[in-house]
PDB file of C-alpha atoms in Angstrom:
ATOM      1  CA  UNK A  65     -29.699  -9.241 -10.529  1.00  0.00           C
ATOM      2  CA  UNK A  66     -31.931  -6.097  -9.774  1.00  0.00           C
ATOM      3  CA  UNK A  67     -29.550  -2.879  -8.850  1.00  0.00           C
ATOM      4  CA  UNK A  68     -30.553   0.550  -8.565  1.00  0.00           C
ATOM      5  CA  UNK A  69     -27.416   2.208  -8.033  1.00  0.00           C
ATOM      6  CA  UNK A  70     -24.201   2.099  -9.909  1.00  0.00           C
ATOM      7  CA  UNK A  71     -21.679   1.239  -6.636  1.00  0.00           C
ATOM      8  CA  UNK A  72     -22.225   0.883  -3.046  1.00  0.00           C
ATOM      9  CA  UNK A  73     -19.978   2.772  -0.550  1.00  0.00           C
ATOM     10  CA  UNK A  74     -19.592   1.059   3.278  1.00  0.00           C
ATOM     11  CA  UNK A  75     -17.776   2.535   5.557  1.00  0.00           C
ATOM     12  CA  UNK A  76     -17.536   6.799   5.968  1.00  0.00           C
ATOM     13  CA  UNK A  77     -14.172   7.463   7.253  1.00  0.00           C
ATOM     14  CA  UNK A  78     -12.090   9.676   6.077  1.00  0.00           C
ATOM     15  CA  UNK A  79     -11.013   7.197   2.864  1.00  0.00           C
ATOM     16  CA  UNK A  80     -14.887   6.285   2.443  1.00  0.00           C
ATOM     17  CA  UNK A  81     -16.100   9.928   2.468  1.00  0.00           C
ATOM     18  CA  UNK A  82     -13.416  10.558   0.073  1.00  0.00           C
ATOM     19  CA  UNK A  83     -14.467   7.799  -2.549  1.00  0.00           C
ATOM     20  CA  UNK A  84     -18.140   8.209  -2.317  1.00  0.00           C
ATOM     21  CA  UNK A  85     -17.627  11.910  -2.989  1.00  0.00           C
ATOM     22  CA  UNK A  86     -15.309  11.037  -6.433  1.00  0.00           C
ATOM     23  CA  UNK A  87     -17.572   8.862  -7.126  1.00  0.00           C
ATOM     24  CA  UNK A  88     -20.761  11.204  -7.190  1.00  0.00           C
ATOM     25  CA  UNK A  89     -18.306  13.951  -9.196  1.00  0.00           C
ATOM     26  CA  UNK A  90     -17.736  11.340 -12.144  1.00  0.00           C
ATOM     27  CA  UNK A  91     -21.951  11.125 -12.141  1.00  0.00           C
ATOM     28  CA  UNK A  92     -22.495   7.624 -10.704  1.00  0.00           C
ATOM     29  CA  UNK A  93     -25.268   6.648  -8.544  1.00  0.00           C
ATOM     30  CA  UNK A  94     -23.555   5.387  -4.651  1.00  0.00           C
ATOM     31  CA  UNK A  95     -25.566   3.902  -2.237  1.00  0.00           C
ATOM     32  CA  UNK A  96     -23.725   4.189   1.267  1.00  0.00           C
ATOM     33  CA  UNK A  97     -23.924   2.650   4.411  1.00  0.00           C
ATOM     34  CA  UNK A  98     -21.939   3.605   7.362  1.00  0.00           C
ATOM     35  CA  UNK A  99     -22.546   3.005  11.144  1.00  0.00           C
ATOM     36  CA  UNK A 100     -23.615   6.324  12.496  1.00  0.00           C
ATOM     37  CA  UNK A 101     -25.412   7.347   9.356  1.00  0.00           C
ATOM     38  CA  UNK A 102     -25.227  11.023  10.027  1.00  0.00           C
ATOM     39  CA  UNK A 103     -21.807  11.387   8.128  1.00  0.00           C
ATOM     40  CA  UNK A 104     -23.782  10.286   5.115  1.00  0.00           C
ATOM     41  CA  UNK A 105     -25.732  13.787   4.914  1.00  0.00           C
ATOM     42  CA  UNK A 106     -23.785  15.982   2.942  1.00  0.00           C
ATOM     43  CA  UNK A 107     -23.751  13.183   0.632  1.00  0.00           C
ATOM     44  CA  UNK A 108     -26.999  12.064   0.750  1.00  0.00           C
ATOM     45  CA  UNK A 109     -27.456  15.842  -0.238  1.00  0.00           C
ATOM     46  CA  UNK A 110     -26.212  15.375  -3.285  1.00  0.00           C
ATOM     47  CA  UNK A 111     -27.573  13.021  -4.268  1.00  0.00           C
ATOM     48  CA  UNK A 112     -26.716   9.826  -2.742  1.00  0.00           C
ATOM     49  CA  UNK A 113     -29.286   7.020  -1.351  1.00  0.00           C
ATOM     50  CA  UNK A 114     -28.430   5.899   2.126  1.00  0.00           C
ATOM     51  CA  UNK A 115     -29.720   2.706   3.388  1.00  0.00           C
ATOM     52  CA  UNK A 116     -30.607   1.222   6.103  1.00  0.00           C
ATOM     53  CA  UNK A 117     -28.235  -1.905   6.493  1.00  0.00           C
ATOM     54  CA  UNK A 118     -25.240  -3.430   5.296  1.00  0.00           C
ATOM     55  CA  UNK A 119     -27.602  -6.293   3.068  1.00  0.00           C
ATOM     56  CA  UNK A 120     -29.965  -3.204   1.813  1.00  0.00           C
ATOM     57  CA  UNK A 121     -26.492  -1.334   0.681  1.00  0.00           C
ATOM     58  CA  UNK A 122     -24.562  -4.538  -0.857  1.00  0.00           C
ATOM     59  CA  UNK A 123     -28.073  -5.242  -2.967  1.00  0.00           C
ATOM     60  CA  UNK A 124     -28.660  -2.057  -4.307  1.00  0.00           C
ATOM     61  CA  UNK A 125     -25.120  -2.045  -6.880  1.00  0.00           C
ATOM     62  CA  UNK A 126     -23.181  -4.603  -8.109  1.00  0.00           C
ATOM     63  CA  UNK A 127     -20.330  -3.400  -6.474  1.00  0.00           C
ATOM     64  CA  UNK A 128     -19.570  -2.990  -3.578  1.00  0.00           C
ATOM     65  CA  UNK A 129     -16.434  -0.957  -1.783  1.00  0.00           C
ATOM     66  CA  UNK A 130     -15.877  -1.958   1.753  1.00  0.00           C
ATOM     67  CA  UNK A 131     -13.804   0.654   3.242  1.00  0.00           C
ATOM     68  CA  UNK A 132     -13.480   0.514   7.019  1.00  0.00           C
ATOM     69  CA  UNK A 133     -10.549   0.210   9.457  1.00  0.00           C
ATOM     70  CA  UNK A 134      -9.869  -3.982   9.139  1.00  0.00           C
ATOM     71  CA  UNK A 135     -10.729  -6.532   8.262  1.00  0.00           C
ATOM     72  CA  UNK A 136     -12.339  -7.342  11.514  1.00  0.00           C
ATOM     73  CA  UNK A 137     -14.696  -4.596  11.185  1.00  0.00           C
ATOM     74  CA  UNK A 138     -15.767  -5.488   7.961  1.00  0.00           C
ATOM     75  CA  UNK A 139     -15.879  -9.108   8.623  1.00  0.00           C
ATOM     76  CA  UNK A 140     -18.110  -7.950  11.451  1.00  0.00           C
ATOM     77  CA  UNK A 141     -20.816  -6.114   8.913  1.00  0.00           C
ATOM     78  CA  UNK A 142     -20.784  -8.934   6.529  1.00  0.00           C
ATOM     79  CA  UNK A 143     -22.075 -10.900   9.211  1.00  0.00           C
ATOM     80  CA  UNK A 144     -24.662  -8.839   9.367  1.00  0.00           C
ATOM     81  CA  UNK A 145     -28.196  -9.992   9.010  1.00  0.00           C
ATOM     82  CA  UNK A 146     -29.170 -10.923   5.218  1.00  0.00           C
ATOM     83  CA  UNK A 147     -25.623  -9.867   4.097  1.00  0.00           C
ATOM     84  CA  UNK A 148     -24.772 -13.199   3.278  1.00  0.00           C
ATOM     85  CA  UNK A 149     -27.916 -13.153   0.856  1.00  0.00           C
ATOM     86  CA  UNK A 150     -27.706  -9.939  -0.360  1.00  0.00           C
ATOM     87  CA  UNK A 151     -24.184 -10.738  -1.769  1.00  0.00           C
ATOM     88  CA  UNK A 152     -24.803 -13.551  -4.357  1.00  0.00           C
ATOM     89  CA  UNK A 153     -23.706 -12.834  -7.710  1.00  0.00           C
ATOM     90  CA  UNK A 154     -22.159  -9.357  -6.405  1.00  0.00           C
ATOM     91  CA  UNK A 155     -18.422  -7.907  -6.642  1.00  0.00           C
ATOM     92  CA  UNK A 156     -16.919  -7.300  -3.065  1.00  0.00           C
ATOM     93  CA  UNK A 157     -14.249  -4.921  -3.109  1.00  0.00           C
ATOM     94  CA  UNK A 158     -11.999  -4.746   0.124  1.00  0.00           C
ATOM     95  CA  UNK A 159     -10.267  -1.527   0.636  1.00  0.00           C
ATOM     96  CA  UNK A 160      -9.084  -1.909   4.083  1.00  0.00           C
ATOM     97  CA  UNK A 161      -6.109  -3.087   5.851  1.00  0.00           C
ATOM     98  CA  UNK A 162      -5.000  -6.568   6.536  1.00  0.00           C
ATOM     99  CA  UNK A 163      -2.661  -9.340   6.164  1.00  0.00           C
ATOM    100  CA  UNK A 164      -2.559 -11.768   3.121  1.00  0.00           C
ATOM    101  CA  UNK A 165      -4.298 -14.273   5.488  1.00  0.00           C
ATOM    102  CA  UNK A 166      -6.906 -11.560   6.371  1.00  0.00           C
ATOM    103  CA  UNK A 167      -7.656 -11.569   2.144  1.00  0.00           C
ATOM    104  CA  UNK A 168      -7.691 -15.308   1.984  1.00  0.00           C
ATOM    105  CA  UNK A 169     -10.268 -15.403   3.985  1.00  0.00           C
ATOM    106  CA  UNK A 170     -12.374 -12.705   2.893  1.00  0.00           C
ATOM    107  CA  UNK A 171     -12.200 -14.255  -1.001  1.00  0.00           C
ATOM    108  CA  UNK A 172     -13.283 -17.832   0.806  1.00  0.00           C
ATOM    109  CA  UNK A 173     -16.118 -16.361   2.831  1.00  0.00           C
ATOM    110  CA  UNK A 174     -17.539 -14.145  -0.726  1.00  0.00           C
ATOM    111  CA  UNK A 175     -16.819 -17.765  -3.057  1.00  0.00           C
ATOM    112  CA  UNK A 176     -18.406 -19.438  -0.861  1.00  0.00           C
ATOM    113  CA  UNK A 177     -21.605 -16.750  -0.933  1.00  0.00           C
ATOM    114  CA  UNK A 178     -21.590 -16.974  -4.634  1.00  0.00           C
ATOM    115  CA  UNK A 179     -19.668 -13.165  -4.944  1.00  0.00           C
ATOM    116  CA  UNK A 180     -16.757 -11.933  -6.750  1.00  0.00           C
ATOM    117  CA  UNK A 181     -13.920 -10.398  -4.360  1.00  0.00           C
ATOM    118  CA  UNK A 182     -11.299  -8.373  -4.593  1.00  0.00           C
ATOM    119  CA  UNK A 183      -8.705  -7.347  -2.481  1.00  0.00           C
ATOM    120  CA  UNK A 184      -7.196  -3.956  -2.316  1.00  0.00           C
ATOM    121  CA  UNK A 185      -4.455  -1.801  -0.738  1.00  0.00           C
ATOM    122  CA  UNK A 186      -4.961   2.128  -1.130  1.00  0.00           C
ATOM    123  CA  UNK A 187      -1.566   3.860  -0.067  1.00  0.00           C
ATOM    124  CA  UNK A 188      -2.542   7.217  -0.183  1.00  0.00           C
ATOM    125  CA  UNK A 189      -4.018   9.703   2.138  1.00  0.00           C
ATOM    126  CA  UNK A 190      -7.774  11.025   2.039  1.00  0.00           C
ATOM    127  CA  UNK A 191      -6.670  14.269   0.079  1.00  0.00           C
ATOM    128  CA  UNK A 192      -4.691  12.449  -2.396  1.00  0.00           C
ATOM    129  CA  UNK A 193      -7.670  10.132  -4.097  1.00  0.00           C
ATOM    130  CA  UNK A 194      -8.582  10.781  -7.583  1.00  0.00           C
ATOM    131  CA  UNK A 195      -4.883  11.602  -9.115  1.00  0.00           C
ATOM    132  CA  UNK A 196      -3.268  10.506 -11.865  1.00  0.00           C
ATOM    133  CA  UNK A 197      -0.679   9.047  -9.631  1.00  0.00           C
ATOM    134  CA  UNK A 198      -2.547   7.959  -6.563  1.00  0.00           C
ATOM    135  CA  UNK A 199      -1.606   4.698  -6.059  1.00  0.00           C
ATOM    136  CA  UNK A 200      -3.989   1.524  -5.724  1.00  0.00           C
ATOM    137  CA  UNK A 201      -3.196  -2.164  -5.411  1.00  0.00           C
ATOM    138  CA  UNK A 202      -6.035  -4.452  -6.545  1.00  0.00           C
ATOM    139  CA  UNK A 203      -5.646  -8.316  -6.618  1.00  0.00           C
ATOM    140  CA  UNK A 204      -8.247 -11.642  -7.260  1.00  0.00           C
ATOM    141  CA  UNK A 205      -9.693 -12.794 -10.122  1.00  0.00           C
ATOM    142  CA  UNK A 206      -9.684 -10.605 -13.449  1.00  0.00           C
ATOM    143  CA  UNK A 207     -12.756 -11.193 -14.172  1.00  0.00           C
ATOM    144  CA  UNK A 208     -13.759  -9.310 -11.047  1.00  0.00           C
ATOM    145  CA  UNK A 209     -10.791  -6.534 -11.505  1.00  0.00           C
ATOM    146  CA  UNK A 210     -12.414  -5.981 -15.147  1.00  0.00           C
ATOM    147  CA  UNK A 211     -15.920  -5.167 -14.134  1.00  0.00           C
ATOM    148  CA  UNK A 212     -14.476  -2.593 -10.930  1.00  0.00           C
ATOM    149  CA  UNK A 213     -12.008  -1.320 -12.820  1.00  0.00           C
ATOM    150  CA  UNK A 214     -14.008   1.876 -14.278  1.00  0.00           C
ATOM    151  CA  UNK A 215     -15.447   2.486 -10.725  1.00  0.00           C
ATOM    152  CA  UNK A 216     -11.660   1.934  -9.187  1.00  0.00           C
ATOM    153  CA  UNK A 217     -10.189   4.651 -11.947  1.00  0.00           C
ATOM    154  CA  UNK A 218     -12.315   7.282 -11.026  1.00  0.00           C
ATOM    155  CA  UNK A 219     -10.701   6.912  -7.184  1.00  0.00           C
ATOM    156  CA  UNK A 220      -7.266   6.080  -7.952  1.00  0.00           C
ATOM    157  CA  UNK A 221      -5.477   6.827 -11.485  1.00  0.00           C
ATOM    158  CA  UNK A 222      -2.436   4.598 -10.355  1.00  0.00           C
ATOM    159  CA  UNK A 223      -4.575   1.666 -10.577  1.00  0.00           C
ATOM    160  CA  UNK A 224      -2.241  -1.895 -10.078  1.00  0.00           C
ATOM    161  CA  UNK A 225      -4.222  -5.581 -10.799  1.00  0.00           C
ATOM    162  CA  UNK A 226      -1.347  -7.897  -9.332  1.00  0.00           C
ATOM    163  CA  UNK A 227      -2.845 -11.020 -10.811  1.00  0.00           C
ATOM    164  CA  UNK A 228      -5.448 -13.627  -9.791  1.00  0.00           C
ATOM    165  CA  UNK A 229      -4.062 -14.681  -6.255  1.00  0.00           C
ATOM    166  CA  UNK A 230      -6.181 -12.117  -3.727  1.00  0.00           C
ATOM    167  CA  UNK A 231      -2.850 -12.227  -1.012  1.00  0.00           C
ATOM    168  CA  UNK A 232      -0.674 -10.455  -4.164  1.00  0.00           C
ATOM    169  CA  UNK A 233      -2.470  -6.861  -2.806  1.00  0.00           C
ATOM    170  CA  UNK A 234      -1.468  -7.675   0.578  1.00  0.00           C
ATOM    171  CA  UNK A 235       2.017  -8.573   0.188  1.00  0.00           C
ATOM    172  CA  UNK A 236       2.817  -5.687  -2.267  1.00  0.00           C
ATOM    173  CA  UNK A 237       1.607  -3.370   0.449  1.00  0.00           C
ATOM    174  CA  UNK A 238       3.650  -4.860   2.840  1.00  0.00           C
ATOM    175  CA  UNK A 239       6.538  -4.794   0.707  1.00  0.00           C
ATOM    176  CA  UNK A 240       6.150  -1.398  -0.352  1.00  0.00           C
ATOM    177  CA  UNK A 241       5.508  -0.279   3.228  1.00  0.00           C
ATOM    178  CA  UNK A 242       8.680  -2.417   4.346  1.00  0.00           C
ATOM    179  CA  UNK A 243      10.502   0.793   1.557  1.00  0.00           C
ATOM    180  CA  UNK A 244       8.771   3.224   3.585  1.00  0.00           C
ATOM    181  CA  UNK A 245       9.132   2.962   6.860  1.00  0.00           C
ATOM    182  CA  UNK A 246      13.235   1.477   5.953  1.00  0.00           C
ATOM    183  CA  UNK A 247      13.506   5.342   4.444  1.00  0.00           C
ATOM    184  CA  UNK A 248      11.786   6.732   7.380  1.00  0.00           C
ATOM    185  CA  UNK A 249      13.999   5.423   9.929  1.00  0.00           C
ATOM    186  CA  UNK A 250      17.341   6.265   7.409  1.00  0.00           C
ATOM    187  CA  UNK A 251      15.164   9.734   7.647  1.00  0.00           C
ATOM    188  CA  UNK A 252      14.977  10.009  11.032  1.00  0.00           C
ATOM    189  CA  UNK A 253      18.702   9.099  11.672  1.00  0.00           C
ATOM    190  CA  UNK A 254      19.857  11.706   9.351  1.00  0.00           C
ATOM    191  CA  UNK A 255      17.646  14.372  11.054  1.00  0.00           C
ATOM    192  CA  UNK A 256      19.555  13.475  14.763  1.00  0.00           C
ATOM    193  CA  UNK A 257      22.620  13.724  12.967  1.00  0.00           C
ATOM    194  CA  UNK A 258      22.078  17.381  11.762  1.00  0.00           C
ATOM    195  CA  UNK A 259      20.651  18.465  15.031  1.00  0.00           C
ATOM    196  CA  UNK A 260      23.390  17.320  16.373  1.00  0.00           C
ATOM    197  CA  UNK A 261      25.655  18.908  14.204  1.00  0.00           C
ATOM    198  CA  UNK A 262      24.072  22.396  14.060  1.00  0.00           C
ATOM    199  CA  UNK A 263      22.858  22.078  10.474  1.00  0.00           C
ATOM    200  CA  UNK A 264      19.180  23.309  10.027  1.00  0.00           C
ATOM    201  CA  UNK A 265      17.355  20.184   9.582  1.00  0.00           C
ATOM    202  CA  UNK A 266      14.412  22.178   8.091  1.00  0.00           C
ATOM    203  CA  UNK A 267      16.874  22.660   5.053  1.00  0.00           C
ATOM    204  CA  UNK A 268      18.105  18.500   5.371  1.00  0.00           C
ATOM    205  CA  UNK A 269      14.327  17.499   4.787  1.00  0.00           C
ATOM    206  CA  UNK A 270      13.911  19.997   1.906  1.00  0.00           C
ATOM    207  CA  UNK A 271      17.405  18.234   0.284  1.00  0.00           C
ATOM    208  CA  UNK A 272      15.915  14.916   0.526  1.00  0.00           C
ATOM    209  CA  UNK A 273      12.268  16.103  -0.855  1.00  0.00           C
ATOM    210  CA  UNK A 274      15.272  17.327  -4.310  1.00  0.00           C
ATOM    211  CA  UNK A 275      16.991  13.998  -4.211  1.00  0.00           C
ATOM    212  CA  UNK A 276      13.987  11.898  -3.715  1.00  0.00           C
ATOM    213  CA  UNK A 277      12.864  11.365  -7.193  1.00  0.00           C
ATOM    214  CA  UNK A 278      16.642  10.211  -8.664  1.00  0.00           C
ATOM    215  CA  UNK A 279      16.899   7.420  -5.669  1.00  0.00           C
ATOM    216  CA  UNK A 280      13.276   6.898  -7.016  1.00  0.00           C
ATOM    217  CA  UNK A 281      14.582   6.176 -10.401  1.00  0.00           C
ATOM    218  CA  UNK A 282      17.587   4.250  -8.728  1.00  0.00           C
ATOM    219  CA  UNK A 283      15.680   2.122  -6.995  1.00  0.00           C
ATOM    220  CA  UNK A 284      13.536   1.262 -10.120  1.00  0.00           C
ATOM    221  CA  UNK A 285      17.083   0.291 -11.631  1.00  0.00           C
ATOM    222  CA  UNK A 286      17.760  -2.222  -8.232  1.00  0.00           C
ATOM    223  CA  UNK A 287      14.600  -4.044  -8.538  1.00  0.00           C
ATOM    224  CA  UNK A 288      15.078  -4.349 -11.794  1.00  0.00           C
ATOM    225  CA  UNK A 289      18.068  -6.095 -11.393  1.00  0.00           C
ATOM    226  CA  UNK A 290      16.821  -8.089  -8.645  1.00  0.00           C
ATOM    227  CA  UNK A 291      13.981  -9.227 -10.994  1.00  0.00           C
ATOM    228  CA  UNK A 292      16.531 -10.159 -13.548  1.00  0.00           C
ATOM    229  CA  UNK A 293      19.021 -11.884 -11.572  1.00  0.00           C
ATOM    230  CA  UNK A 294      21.861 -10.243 -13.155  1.00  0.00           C
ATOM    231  CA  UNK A 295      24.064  -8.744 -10.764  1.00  0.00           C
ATOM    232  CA  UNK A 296      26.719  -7.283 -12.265  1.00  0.00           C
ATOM    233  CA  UNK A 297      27.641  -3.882 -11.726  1.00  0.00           C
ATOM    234  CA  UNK A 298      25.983  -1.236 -13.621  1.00  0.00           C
ATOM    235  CA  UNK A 299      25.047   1.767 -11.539  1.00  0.00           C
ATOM    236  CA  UNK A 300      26.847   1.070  -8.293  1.00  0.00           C
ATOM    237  CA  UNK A 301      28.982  -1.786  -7.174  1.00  0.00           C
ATOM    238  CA  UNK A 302      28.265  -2.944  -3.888  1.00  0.00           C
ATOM    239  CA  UNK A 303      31.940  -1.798  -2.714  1.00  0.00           C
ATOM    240  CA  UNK A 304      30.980   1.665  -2.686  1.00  0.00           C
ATOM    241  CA  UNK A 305      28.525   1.558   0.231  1.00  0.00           C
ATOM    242  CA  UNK A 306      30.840  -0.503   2.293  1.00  0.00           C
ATOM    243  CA  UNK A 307      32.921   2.609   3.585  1.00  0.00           C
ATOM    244  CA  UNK A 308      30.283   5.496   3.044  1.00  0.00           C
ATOM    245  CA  UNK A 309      27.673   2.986   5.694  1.00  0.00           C
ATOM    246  CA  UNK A 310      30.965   2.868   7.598  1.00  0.00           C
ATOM    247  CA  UNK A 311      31.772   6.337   7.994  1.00  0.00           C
ATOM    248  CA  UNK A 312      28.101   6.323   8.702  1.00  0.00           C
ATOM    249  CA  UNK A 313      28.126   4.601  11.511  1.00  0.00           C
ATOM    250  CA  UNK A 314      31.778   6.158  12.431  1.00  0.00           C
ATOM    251  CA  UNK A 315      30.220   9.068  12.760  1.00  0.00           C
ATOM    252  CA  UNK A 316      27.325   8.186  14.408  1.00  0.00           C
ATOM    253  CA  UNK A 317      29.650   6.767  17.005  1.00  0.00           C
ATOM    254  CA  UNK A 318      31.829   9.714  17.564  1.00  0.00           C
ATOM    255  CA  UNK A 319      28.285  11.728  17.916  1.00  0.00           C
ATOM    256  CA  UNK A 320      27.139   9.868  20.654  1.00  0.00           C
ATOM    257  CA  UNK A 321      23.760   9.049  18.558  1.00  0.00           C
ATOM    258  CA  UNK A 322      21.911   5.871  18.435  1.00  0.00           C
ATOM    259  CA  UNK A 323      23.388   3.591  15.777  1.00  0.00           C
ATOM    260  CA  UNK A 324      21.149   1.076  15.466  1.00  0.00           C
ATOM    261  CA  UNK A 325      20.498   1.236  11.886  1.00  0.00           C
ATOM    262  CA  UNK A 326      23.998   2.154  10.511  1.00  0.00           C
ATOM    263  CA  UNK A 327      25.115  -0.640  12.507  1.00  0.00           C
ATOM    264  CA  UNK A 328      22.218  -3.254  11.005  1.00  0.00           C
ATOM    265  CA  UNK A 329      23.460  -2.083   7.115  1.00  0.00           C
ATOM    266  CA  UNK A 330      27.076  -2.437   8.354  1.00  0.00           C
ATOM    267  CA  UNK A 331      26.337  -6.337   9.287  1.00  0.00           C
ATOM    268  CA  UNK A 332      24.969  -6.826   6.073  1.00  0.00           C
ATOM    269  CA  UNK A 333      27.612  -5.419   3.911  1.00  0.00           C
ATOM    270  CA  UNK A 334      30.103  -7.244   6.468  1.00  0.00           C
ATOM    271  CA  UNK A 335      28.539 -10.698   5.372  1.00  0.00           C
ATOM    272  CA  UNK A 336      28.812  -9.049   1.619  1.00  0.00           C
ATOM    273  CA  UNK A 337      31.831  -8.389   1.408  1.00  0.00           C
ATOM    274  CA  UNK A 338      32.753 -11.951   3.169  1.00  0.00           C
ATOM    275  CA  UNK A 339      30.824 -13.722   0.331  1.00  0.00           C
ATOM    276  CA  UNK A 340      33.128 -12.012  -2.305  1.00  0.00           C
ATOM    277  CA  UNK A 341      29.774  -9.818  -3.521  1.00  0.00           C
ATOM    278  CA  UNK A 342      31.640  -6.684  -3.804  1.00  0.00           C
ATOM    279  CA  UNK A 343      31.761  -6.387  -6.955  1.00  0.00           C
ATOM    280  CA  UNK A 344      28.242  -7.016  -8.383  1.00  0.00           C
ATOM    281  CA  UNK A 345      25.720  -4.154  -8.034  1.00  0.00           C
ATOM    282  CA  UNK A 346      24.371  -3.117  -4.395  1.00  0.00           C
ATOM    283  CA  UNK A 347      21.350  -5.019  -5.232  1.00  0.00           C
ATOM    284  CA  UNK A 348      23.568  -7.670  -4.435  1.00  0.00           C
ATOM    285  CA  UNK A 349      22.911  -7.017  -1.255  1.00  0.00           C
ATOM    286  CA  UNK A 350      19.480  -9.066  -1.114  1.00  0.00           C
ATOM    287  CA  UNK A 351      21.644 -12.128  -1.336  1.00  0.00           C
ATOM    288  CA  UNK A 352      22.292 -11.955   2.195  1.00  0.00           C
ATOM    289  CA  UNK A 353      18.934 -11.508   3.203  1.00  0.00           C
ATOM    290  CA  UNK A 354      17.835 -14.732   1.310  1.00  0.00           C
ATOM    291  CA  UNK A 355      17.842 -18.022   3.331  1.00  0.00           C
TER     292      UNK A 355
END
């Protein structure tokens, strides 16, 4: 396999630009490719080699980073003309965003090229990549994950192979996404209630930003215990957040405010604390949510 360039770079968004320029600062060689080429100047400046399609790009490393907006876009260049060539023997690395189906069939349509693939799920903003601690989710064959992993190091130091199955990536992201956007909305509900209530909600989302990293820790402790299946009480027996998600939604009541979410936790420790689960730890909980 002839390559002149240590990695290949497709896609110059934000995230792309961002890669291909940690990549040049740790001293490898990137080929890019992007649709409106321009954005590839500065870089190109410094060194990089720009080609002319998505085939010339994907033939000039052995790895390749795919980093567009989905996986319909990059389906969309690998259809390209000569791609499918161009790709034999090569490592495929997708950094975009999809479902676990979207990554099943991206590994199918490299195997059945004759490329590696991985699949990958970058939760971090432009500004963040190349920390210790940014966070990147890689899964598909370890084979593959061993030859990108000193290219994937350089752009992420939190770097997470989830095993051989390429949908792992995809699900993790949802899941950890599912945390997210759960603490946004428990977030958001706590801001109406101190606007509401005269307190400075500048000063509530400093307080959370203190008491983020100890619910951190705690929830560490939960999945732990999820993993485990032991459910006894340890840090926090399910019977404590029965009232306190009560006076919650109380409250919430008596405000006037929308109480959509207290309400949805309430239901849940309702069933709870029907199915005698008081006592075991909160992570308890997830019992209801099973089928």
């Amino acid at each position: 396999m002839n390559t002149t360039t240590d990695v290949t770079v497709i896609g110059l968004g934000p995230m792309g630009l961002a890669l291909a320029d940690l990549l040049l600062k740790a001293g490898r060689t990137v080929t890019l490719w992007n649709r409106s080429p321009g954005k590839a100047d500065a870089l190109v400046a410094r060194g990089a080699v720009l080609a002319a399609s998505p085939a010339e790009a994907i033939a000039a490393s052995g790895t390749t980073l795919v980093c567009v907006l989905d996986y319909a876009a990059a389906e969309t260049i690998l259809a390209q003309d000569g791609v499918a060539d161009a790709v034999r023997g090569r490592l495929v690395v997708n950094l975009g965003t999809g479902s676990p189906e979207d990554a099943r069939r991206a590994e199918a349509w490299a195997h059945a090229h004759g490329a590696r693939y991985l699949d990958g799920a970058i939760q971090a903003a432009p500004s963040q990549m190349g920390r210790p601690d940014t966070p990147l989710f890689v899964s598909g064959e370890t084979a593959a994950f061993t030859q990108a992993e000193p290219l994937l190091r350089i752009v992420a130091g939190h770097l997470l192979h989830l095993g051989d199955a390429v949908d792992a990536a995809a699900f993790m992201d949802l899941a950890t996404l599912s945390y997210v956007y759960g603490a946004y909305a428990g977030f958001l509900h706590g801001a109406h209630i101190a606007e509401v209530t005269g307190i400075d909600v500048a000063t509530y989302g400093r307080l959370v930003h203190a008491i983020a990293p100890s619910f951190g820790a705690f929830f560490e402790h939960q999945g732990g215990v999820v993993a485990g299946g032991d459910f006894r009480a340890t840090e926090s027996p399910l019977r404590i957040s029965v009232p306190a998600v009560r006076r919650i939604l109380d409250t919430s009541r008596g405000l006037g405010i929308n109480t959509e979410l207290p309400g949805l936790v309430d239901g849940w420790l309702a069933k709870a604390s029907a199915r005698g689960l008081e006592g075991e730890e909160l992570a308890a909980l997830i019992k209801v949510l099973r089928r």
